[in-house]
Amino acid sequence: MEKNNKTTGKVVGIVANLVTVAVDGPVAQNEICFIAHNEERLMAEVIKVVGVNAYVQVFESTRGLRIGSTVAFETHMLEVTLGPGILSRNYDGLQNDLDKMEGVFLTRGEYTDPLNREMKWGFKPLAKAGDVVTAASWLGEVMENSIPHKIMVPFKMEKRYTVKSVKAAGDYTVDEVIAVVVDDEGVEIPLTMVQKWPVKMAVRSYKSKPRPFKLLETGVRCIDTLNPITEGGTGFIPGPFGTGKTVLQHAISKQAEADVVIIAACGERANEVVEIFTEFPELDDPRTGRKLIERTTIIANTSNMPVAAREASVYTAMSLGEYYRAMGLKVLLMADSTSRWAQALREMSNRLEELPGPDAFPMDLSAVISNFYSRAGFVYLSNDATGSITFIGTVSPAGGNLKEPVTESTRKAARCFYGLSQDRADSKRYPAIDPIDSYSKYLEYPEVQESLKKTAGEGWLDAVIKAKDILLRGKEAMEQINILGDDSVPIGFHDRFWKSELIDFVILQQDAFDDIDSSTPMVRQKHMLSSVLKVADTEFKYKGFEEVSVFFKEVINIYKQMNYSEFESESFKKYESNLDSLLKERMN
Amino acid sequence: MESQAFQKIYTQLINMTKATVTLKANDVGYDEMAIVHGRKAQVVKLMGDIVTLQVFSGTEGIPTNAEVTFLGHPPQLKVSDELGGRFFNAYGDPIDGGPEVEGEIRDIGSPSVNPVRRKQPSQLIATGIAGIDLNNSLVSGQKIPFFADPDQPYNQVMASVALRAKADKIILGGMGLTNDDYLFFKNVFQNAGALDRIISFVNTTENPPVERLLVPDMALTAAEYFAVDKNENVLVLLTDMTLFADALSIVSNRMDQIPSKDSMPGSLYSDLARIYEKAVQFPSGGSITIIAVTTLSGGDITHAIPDNTGYITEGQLFLRRDTEIGKVIVDPFRSLSRLKQLVIGKQTRADHPQVMNAAIRLYADAANARTKLENGFDLTDYDERTLDFAKVYSDKLLAIDVNVDTDTMLNISWELLSKNFTKAEVGIKQEFVDKYWIEK
Ligand SMILES: Nc1ncnc2c1ncn2[C@@H]1O[C@H](COP(=O)(O)OP(=O)(O)OP(=O)(O)O)[C@@H](O)[C@H]1O
Ligand SMILES: [Mg+2]
């Protein structure tokens, strides 16, 4: 979409944030334009063209806007600016640096630079003159917080180039030329540390994208143990309001073994973002000992911020993720909530008077969602290094009904399903992930099974399957007990039910607000699962059914105290030996 | 203000619907206010020189040659300390017979607070009602609705919460209030001797429904004045947001928009969020807390209005009649305050979170026992004990007529737990059990 003379236009229609512009030249779909309104310039994106009329969605309020206002088209789509200094930043959905904005209230038409142009970065060359490079080849490296940030050949450069020169090690600003490359026609291209990328396009500068095969540890037991997600995997968390989607996502983003975490707060509460702003600078990354905020970037387009920018926010987040993945890093991307993004699409589609699909969502919703999820993944880069984007989105189904279009479309796109259940949340069984309906397709991948065997041991998968069976059988037993009555079923039913409760209380339930219980490393998860399964395998003696619940409540209580204690600490071991004697009493 | 000399008067309407009029006019701003045949209206669509205006009180009786003037600004409110103690309609005009308010003119529906300029809410709001303070503590800067059936005493509960909350200002946004409820609020505020702290924007059932669309923004513009300019803690009461949402659907329907679930406009989530997200804790000390009412029909929370609300607010408070004790209680199962973890165990006693969870879990066991009973099964000894516990718990703590401090609530809880259960059944961290358990 390169053009020489910029197209201009005049506003001829306004309905909320949909503005019609009569244009005097060529415009491209998704091209960015600015509408002049008094002193302000309002950014907008072309979403439909009919004859000389371009329909643009304005990323701001259109209050006071007048017919006849002039519009300037920018010859490019919505782009992110990529370079060192993105980590620890708080951006809005269009990548404006929120901290650089003046005043308490957001000002319409104020756009701020995502990068710091003055700061100097300690640059170390990685390429040398004569090297042949392509898009995303590493030219050099700077340390961004504690992360090796690669300076790459821009993703937009589609040819092969020969490196003419690379700057020597030293301190440079992002805008200084750090390398010159030459294309096949001998044209010299100077490169800085900054490049731009249109957010709605997937970055494809990698060698291959195999199926994900390696477990990504999250510290959340009912994910890692029962339905693990992989490096480069995709998952989604649907659940009625208040069932714990955000708490779960925050827990994962604090604990997961990722190099970079990008959180897109997409049309949700501002106070939840403030929580991240407040906590992450204080919390340590358990793996590096550095502060969590150092590896985190937040895209905050909360529910009261402009709707069109909300739609953009998930793409902005994904593009930043792709940038860091190309450096050979493990990126974890979270979006809360993808339903708000879908609703933004719906609002626009309705204003455009498009033919609506189910629940008035646009017809192509499913395709849009699949396309987005497909940008995640594990990749081999051109130099055989690996990188990944693991993506987990929340879904907020209308009325809690999982048959609605956003949930159904997402189910087709994501490989892990962590369904939150209202019943579990009501009875405070957090995280409220339904153990029976939820699944991880990755458990069926032979390459994942192989890798789990190596990391968690030969018997691990069998143990996991067994735990799931116990949960299922427990549920069936409970249904029978409810139908027939406590004393009309064999005692074995009570035993079976309480063994599933044991797994529920000890493995599934996890207190996200307890310093110790909130995050369980894999070794501890293995220890606990095998301990609990041993209990489940044991035959106990009871005089009557009443004794079953009394006994298991005591067992569960001890296990809970263990969960609250430092792993293998004195008190942990003390509880473990209390448990042993309690169990022995029942066995003979 | 509303009849300035330079204003051009138009007299030729080219189209009319129940709620809108269309005319040719130039140099009109989007969202701008206008007067059509003496009635307030607002620009909702501009196409070339064709302007569509939404007439708030409807178009009945408006002739095609009606006079139309444009005011050159969006809806506005004059703000100053003079607002205190006054009653206004949806346009911000006094309805209490008092004089016009003098003050600075502000556009309503102002921009959002930059999220990085917010402070994390951290100040407990004590109400004395244990169903709230113990299980669902409120925090200043929070937004939370009561989900209630129309026959429940939500306005009464809300009024007592407001008066006990120690706010610097209480701002009532009444939408579709019955005249009786309006008088009720006026009365309690007066009797509490709190009138000068209170500002009311009221649309009653006697006023046109579409007017109430302005009420939340009026109330919140006043709230922002006191919270930002005066660093005050402001409590905004919005009742009933269901009637607000109904008005949204009337408008979108008349504008021929494609409805989504339950005939609500597709933008319902964003429309409600824009209002509720005005709740904020400012770093300078001021805050806006929103307590709202969303009435349910037949207790259905999957309806689009409560459903979207639940996804926006920081929890919800359910009222329910407990037939066993004959009182209205704050239902511990469906009620939730999302911000409670910011204050419980921190500004309240350290055992608060665990005591709260244990008691609710046991109360849930009682509910299961009751189901068993209803299905004709025998109860175990444990079941019996949960039922005993639940009854007293409901009466002494959940009922809305409770008024004690949080320590007392916790002490009552320990009493009930120790009396009815074993330590293992309660399952609270050892350190707290050691400290608070009451041995028989
Ligand atoms: N793991 C957990 N441990 C303890 N409490 C939890 C946990 N998960 C959720 N909760 C409780 O549930 C409340 C709601 O959780 P959360 O905000 O994550 O819900 P949500 O599903 O994101 O809701 P919404 O769709 O409205 O955003 C929290 O404020 C907290 O009180
Ligand atoms: Mg949430």
PDB file of C-alpha atoms in Angstrom, chain A residues 12-16 20 62-67 90 98-106 239-242 245 267-272 274-275 277-278 300 302-305 307 310 340 343 346-347 350-351 354 356 359-360 396-400 422 426 428 430 481-487 505 513-514 545-546 553-554 557 560-561 564 575, chain B residues 27-32 44-48 74-75 107-121 141 143 147 224 228 258-261 266-267 269-270 273-274 277 282 301-302 306-308 310-314 316 332-336 338-339 341 354 357 360-361 365 372 377-378 380 382-383 423-425 427-430:
ATOM      1  CA  VAL A  12     -19.797  13.280   5.500  1.00  0.00           C
ATOM      2  CA  GLY A  13     -21.495  11.166   8.166  1.00  0.00           C
ATOM      3  CA  ILE A  14     -21.245  10.379  11.890  1.00  0.00           C
ATOM      4  CA  VAL A  15     -23.011   7.709  13.922  1.00  0.00           C
ATOM      5  CA  ALA A  16     -21.298   7.104  17.265  1.00  0.00           C
ATOM      6  CA  THR A  20     -18.115   8.160   6.790  1.00  0.00           C
ATOM      7  CA  THR A  62     -16.633  11.475  18.359  1.00  0.00           C
ATOM      8  CA  ARG A  63     -18.402  13.981  20.583  1.00  0.00           C
ATOM      9  CA  GLY A  64     -18.576  17.419  18.970  1.00  0.00           C
ATOM     10  CA  LEU A  65     -17.196  16.183  15.636  1.00  0.00           C
ATOM     11  CA  ARG A  66     -18.613  18.030  12.618  1.00  0.00           C
ATOM     12  CA  ILE A  67     -19.502  17.285   9.027  1.00  0.00           C
ATOM     13  CA  ASN A  90       1.839  -0.031  30.282  1.00  0.00           C
ATOM     14  CA  LEU A  98      -0.035   5.389  29.322  1.00  0.00           C
ATOM     15  CA  ASP A  99       2.594   6.629  31.746  1.00  0.00           C
ATOM     16  CA  LYS A 100       3.648   9.347  29.319  1.00  0.00           C
ATOM     17  CA  MET A 101       0.174  10.867  29.210  1.00  0.00           C
ATOM     18  CA  GLU A 102      -0.480  14.051  31.110  1.00  0.00           C
ATOM     19  CA  GLY A 103      -3.154  14.346  33.743  1.00  0.00           C
ATOM     20  CA  VAL A 104      -5.515  12.034  35.561  1.00  0.00           C
ATOM     21  CA  PHE A 105      -7.991  11.692  32.719  1.00  0.00           C
ATOM     22  CA  LEU A 106      -7.248  10.374  29.248  1.00  0.00           C
ATOM     23  CA  GLY A 239     -16.836 -19.108  32.867  1.00  0.00           C
ATOM     24  CA  PRO A 240     -19.792 -17.113  34.126  1.00  0.00           C
ATOM     25  CA  PHE A 241     -18.961 -13.852  35.861  1.00  0.00           C
ATOM     26  CA  GLY A 242     -17.255 -14.145  39.188  1.00  0.00           C
ATOM     27  CA  LYS A 245     -11.146 -16.296  35.229  1.00  0.00           C
ATOM     28  CA  GLY A 267     -12.469  -4.494  27.895  1.00  0.00           C
ATOM     29  CA  GLU A 268     -12.334  -5.565  31.540  1.00  0.00           C
ATOM     30  CA  ARG A 269     -12.084  -3.667  34.828  1.00  0.00           C
ATOM     31  CA  ALA A 270      -9.526  -0.950  35.364  1.00  0.00           C
ATOM     32  CA  ASN A 271      -9.074  -1.923  39.015  1.00  0.00           C
ATOM     33  CA  GLU A 272      -7.843  -5.354  37.912  1.00  0.00           C
ATOM     34  CA  VAL A 274      -4.244  -1.488  38.792  1.00  0.00           C
ATOM     35  CA  GLU A 275      -3.794  -4.649  40.810  1.00  0.00           C
ATOM     36  CA  PHE A 277       0.516  -2.318  38.370  1.00  0.00           C
ATOM     37  CA  THR A 278       0.594  -2.423  42.148  1.00  0.00           C
ATOM     38  CA  ALA A 300      -4.673  -1.971  29.200  1.00  0.00           C
ATOM     39  CA  THR A 302     -10.275  -1.401  29.916  1.00  0.00           C
ATOM     40  CA  SER A 303     -14.037  -1.508  29.399  1.00  0.00           C
ATOM     41  CA  ASN A 304     -14.462   2.267  29.617  1.00  0.00           C
ATOM     42  CA  MET A 305     -11.784   2.962  27.022  1.00  0.00           C
ATOM     43  CA  VAL A 307     -14.302   0.190  21.883  1.00  0.00           C
ATOM     44  CA  ARG A 310     -10.283  -2.611  22.438  1.00  0.00           C
ATOM     45  CA  ARG A 340     -15.120  -8.172  24.887  1.00  0.00           C
ATOM     46  CA  GLN A 343     -18.400  -7.654  21.306  1.00  0.00           C
ATOM     47  CA  ARG A 346     -20.306  -6.933  17.011  1.00  0.00           C
ATOM     48  CA  GLU A 347     -20.867  -3.268  17.813  1.00  0.00           C
ATOM     49  CA  ASN A 350     -24.134  -3.657  13.698  1.00  0.00           C
ATOM     50  CA  ARG A 351     -23.316  -0.045  12.956  1.00  0.00           C
ATOM     51  CA  GLU A 354     -24.030  -6.001   8.109  1.00  0.00           C
ATOM     52  CA  PRO A 356     -25.759 -10.525  11.546  1.00  0.00           C
ATOM     53  CA  ASP A 359     -26.606 -13.473  18.689  1.00  0.00           C
ATOM     54  CA  ALA A 360     -25.960 -10.557  16.325  1.00  0.00           C
ATOM     55  CA  SER A 396     -17.222 -14.508  29.233  1.00  0.00           C
ATOM     56  CA  PRO A 397     -20.233 -16.393  27.909  1.00  0.00           C
ATOM     57  CA  ALA A 398     -23.489 -14.462  27.967  1.00  0.00           C
ATOM     58  CA  GLY A 399     -25.705 -15.875  30.672  1.00  0.00           C
ATOM     59  CA  GLY A 400     -22.991 -18.418  31.493  1.00  0.00           C
ATOM     60  CA  GLN A 422     -20.646 -21.869  38.710  1.00  0.00           C
ATOM     61  CA  ASP A 426     -20.425 -20.998  44.602  1.00  0.00           C
ATOM     62  CA  LYS A 428     -15.683 -21.745  46.917  1.00  0.00           C
ATOM     63  CA  TYR A 430     -11.235 -22.518  43.717  1.00  0.00           C
ATOM     64  CA  ILE A 481     -26.003 -41.538  47.043  1.00  0.00           C
ATOM     65  CA  ASN A 482     -28.175 -38.540  46.295  1.00  0.00           C
ATOM     66  CA  ILE A 483     -30.763 -40.688  44.563  1.00  0.00           C
ATOM     67  CA  LEU A 484     -30.820 -43.638  46.933  1.00  0.00           C
ATOM     68  CA  GLY A 485     -29.865 -42.088  50.254  1.00  0.00           C
ATOM     69  CA  ASP A 486     -26.815 -42.434  52.492  1.00  0.00           C
ATOM     70  CA  ASP A 487     -27.736 -45.752  54.044  1.00  0.00           C
ATOM     71  CA  PHE A 505      -9.585 -30.803  48.027  1.00  0.00           C
ATOM     72  CA  PHE A 513      -4.139 -15.821  47.802  1.00  0.00           C
ATOM     73  CA  ASP A 514      -1.848 -17.957  49.976  1.00  0.00           C
ATOM     74  CA  PHE A 545     -21.065 -44.908  56.404  1.00  0.00           C
ATOM     75  CA  GLU A 546     -20.952 -41.992  58.859  1.00  0.00           C
ATOM     76  CA  LYS A 553     -12.337 -34.824  56.546  1.00  0.00           C
ATOM     77  CA  GLU A 554      -9.526 -35.430  58.969  1.00  0.00           C
ATOM     78  CA  ASN A 557      -7.542 -31.337  56.830  1.00  0.00           C
ATOM     79  CA  LYS A 560      -4.524 -28.930  53.536  1.00  0.00           C
ATOM     80  CA  GLN A 561      -2.142 -27.985  56.304  1.00  0.00           C
ATOM     81  CA  TYR A 564      -0.076 -24.412  53.341  1.00  0.00           C
ATOM     82  CA  TYR A 575       1.855 -33.291  59.042  1.00  0.00           C
TER      83      TYR A 575
ATOM     84  CA  ASP B  27     -22.379  23.178  11.514  1.00  0.00           C
ATOM     85  CA  VAL B  28     -23.772  20.814  14.113  1.00  0.00           C
ATOM     86  CA  GLY B  29     -21.538  18.772  16.433  1.00  0.00           C
ATOM     87  CA  TYR B  30     -22.104  15.110  17.218  1.00  0.00           C
ATOM     88  CA  ASP B  31     -23.746  14.575  20.659  1.00  0.00           C
ATOM     89  CA  GLU B  32     -24.776  18.273  20.753  1.00  0.00           C
ATOM     90  CA  VAL B  44     -27.528  11.022  17.401  1.00  0.00           C
ATOM     91  CA  LYS B  45     -26.720  10.936  13.695  1.00  0.00           C
ATOM     92  CA  LEU B  46     -25.202  13.232  11.109  1.00  0.00           C
ATOM     93  CA  MET B  47     -25.365  12.443   7.367  1.00  0.00           C
ATOM     94  CA  GLY B  48     -24.287  15.336   5.149  1.00  0.00           C
ATOM     95  CA  PRO B  74     -23.257  18.356  24.865  1.00  0.00           C
ATOM     96  CA  PRO B  75     -25.371  17.860  28.036  1.00  0.00           C
ATOM     97  CA  ASP B 107     -19.813  18.440  30.068  1.00  0.00           C
ATOM     98  CA  ILE B 108     -21.293  15.234  31.424  1.00  0.00           C
ATOM     99  CA  GLY B 109     -19.905  11.874  30.301  1.00  0.00           C
ATOM    100  CA  SER B 110     -16.297  13.017  30.641  1.00  0.00           C
ATOM    101  CA  PRO B 111     -13.297  10.934  29.514  1.00  0.00           C
ATOM    102  CA  SER B 112     -12.029   7.926  31.460  1.00  0.00           C
ATOM    103  CA  VAL B 113      -9.388   8.025  34.132  1.00  0.00           C
ATOM    104  CA  ASN B 114      -6.016   6.877  32.808  1.00  0.00           C
ATOM    105  CA  PRO B 115      -5.650   3.433  34.407  1.00  0.00           C
ATOM    106  CA  VAL B 116      -2.064   4.137  35.456  1.00  0.00           C
ATOM    107  CA  ARG B 117      -3.286   7.168  37.401  1.00  0.00           C
ATOM    108  CA  ARG B 118      -5.621   5.113  39.550  1.00  0.00           C
ATOM    109  CA  LYS B 119      -4.740   3.909  42.976  1.00  0.00           C
ATOM    110  CA  GLN B 120      -5.581   0.447  44.188  1.00  0.00           C
ATOM    111  CA  PRO B 121      -8.668   0.615  46.410  1.00  0.00           C
ATOM    112  CA  GLY B 141     -13.550   2.956  44.821  1.00  0.00           C
ATOM    113  CA  LYS B 143     -18.657  -0.633  42.104  1.00  0.00           C
ATOM    114  CA  PHE B 147     -29.328  -7.965  42.608  1.00  0.00           C
ATOM    115  CA  GLU B 224     -16.111  13.681  39.929  1.00  0.00           C
ATOM    116  CA  VAL B 228     -11.266  15.245  42.036  1.00  0.00           C
ATOM    117  CA  ILE B 258     -30.241  -4.989  15.498  1.00  0.00           C
ATOM    118  CA  PRO B 259     -30.888  -6.205  19.037  1.00  0.00           C
ATOM    119  CA  SER B 260     -28.732  -8.868  20.641  1.00  0.00           C
ATOM    120  CA  LYS B 261     -29.757 -11.028  23.597  1.00  0.00           C
ATOM    121  CA  GLY B 266     -25.310  -5.021  21.290  1.00  0.00           C
ATOM    122  CA  SER B 267     -23.443  -2.235  23.038  1.00  0.00           C
ATOM    123  CA  TYR B 269     -21.820  -4.055  27.985  1.00  0.00           C
ATOM    124  CA  SER B 270     -19.906  -0.947  26.890  1.00  0.00           C
ATOM    125  CA  ALA B 273     -19.176  -0.274  31.769  1.00  0.00           C
ATOM    126  CA  ARG B 274     -18.736   3.383  30.879  1.00  0.00           C
ATOM    127  CA  GLU B 277     -15.977   2.289  35.590  1.00  0.00           C
ATOM    128  CA  PHE B 282      -7.682   8.701  43.141  1.00  0.00           C
ATOM    129  CA  ILE B 301     -29.510 -13.545  36.536  1.00  0.00           C
ATOM    130  CA  THR B 302     -28.846 -14.903  33.073  1.00  0.00           C
ATOM    131  CA  PRO B 306     -27.820  -8.591  35.309  1.00  0.00           C
ATOM    132  CA  ASP B 307     -25.492 -10.768  33.252  1.00  0.00           C
ATOM    133  CA  ASN B 308     -23.639  -7.840  31.668  1.00  0.00           C
ATOM    134  CA  GLY B 310     -22.084  -8.974  36.742  1.00  0.00           C
ATOM    135  CA  TYR B 311     -19.302  -8.992  34.180  1.00  0.00           C
ATOM    136  CA  ILE B 312     -18.606  -5.313  34.846  1.00  0.00           C
ATOM    137  CA  THR B 313     -19.061  -4.720  38.548  1.00  0.00           C
ATOM    138  CA  GLU B 314     -16.777  -5.884  41.309  1.00  0.00           C
ATOM    139  CA  GLN B 316     -22.865  -8.279  43.532  1.00  0.00           C
ATOM    140  CA  PRO B 332     -23.770 -15.759  51.022  1.00  0.00           C
ATOM    141  CA  PHE B 333     -23.728 -18.042  47.985  1.00  0.00           C
ATOM    142  CA  ARG B 334     -24.384 -15.755  45.069  1.00  0.00           C
ATOM    143  CA  SER B 335     -23.123 -12.581  46.718  1.00  0.00           C
ATOM    144  CA  LEU B 336     -19.521 -11.633  46.143  1.00  0.00           C
ATOM    145  CA  ARG B 338     -14.313  -8.967  44.434  1.00  0.00           C
ATOM    146  CA  LEU B 339     -12.322  -6.369  46.283  1.00  0.00           C
ATOM    147  CA  GLN B 341      -9.338  -9.561  49.599  1.00  0.00           C
ATOM    148  CA  GLN B 354     -10.498 -18.229  56.808  1.00  0.00           C
ATOM    149  CA  ASN B 357     -14.759 -19.257  54.011  1.00  0.00           C
ATOM    150  CA  ILE B 360     -19.892 -20.319  54.177  1.00  0.00           C
ATOM    151  CA  ARG B 361     -18.729 -23.830  53.343  1.00  0.00           C
ATOM    152  CA  ASP B 365     -23.404 -28.195  53.736  1.00  0.00           C
ATOM    153  CA  LYS B 372     -31.713 -34.412  51.710  1.00  0.00           C
ATOM    154  CA  PHE B 377     -33.701 -39.075  53.535  1.00  0.00           C
ATOM    155  CA  ASP B 378     -32.387 -39.526  57.050  1.00  0.00           C
ATOM    156  CA  THR B 380     -26.629 -37.764  59.819  1.00  0.00           C
ATOM    157  CA  TYR B 382     -23.256 -33.894  60.964  1.00  0.00           C
ATOM    158  CA  ASP B 383     -26.231 -32.844  58.819  1.00  0.00           C
ATOM    159  CA  LYS B 423     -11.772 -28.526  64.457  1.00  0.00           C
ATOM    160  CA  ALA B 424     -11.274 -30.909  61.559  1.00  0.00           C
ATOM    161  CA  GLU B 425     -14.722 -30.174  60.205  1.00  0.00           C
ATOM    162  CA  GLY B 427     -10.567 -26.894  58.699  1.00  0.00           C
ATOM    163  CA  ILE B 428      -9.078 -23.506  59.524  1.00  0.00           C
ATOM    164  CA  LYS B 429      -5.326 -22.878  59.728  1.00  0.00           C
ATOM    165  CA  GLN B 430      -3.911 -24.139  63.014  1.00  0.00           C
TER     166      GLN B 430
END
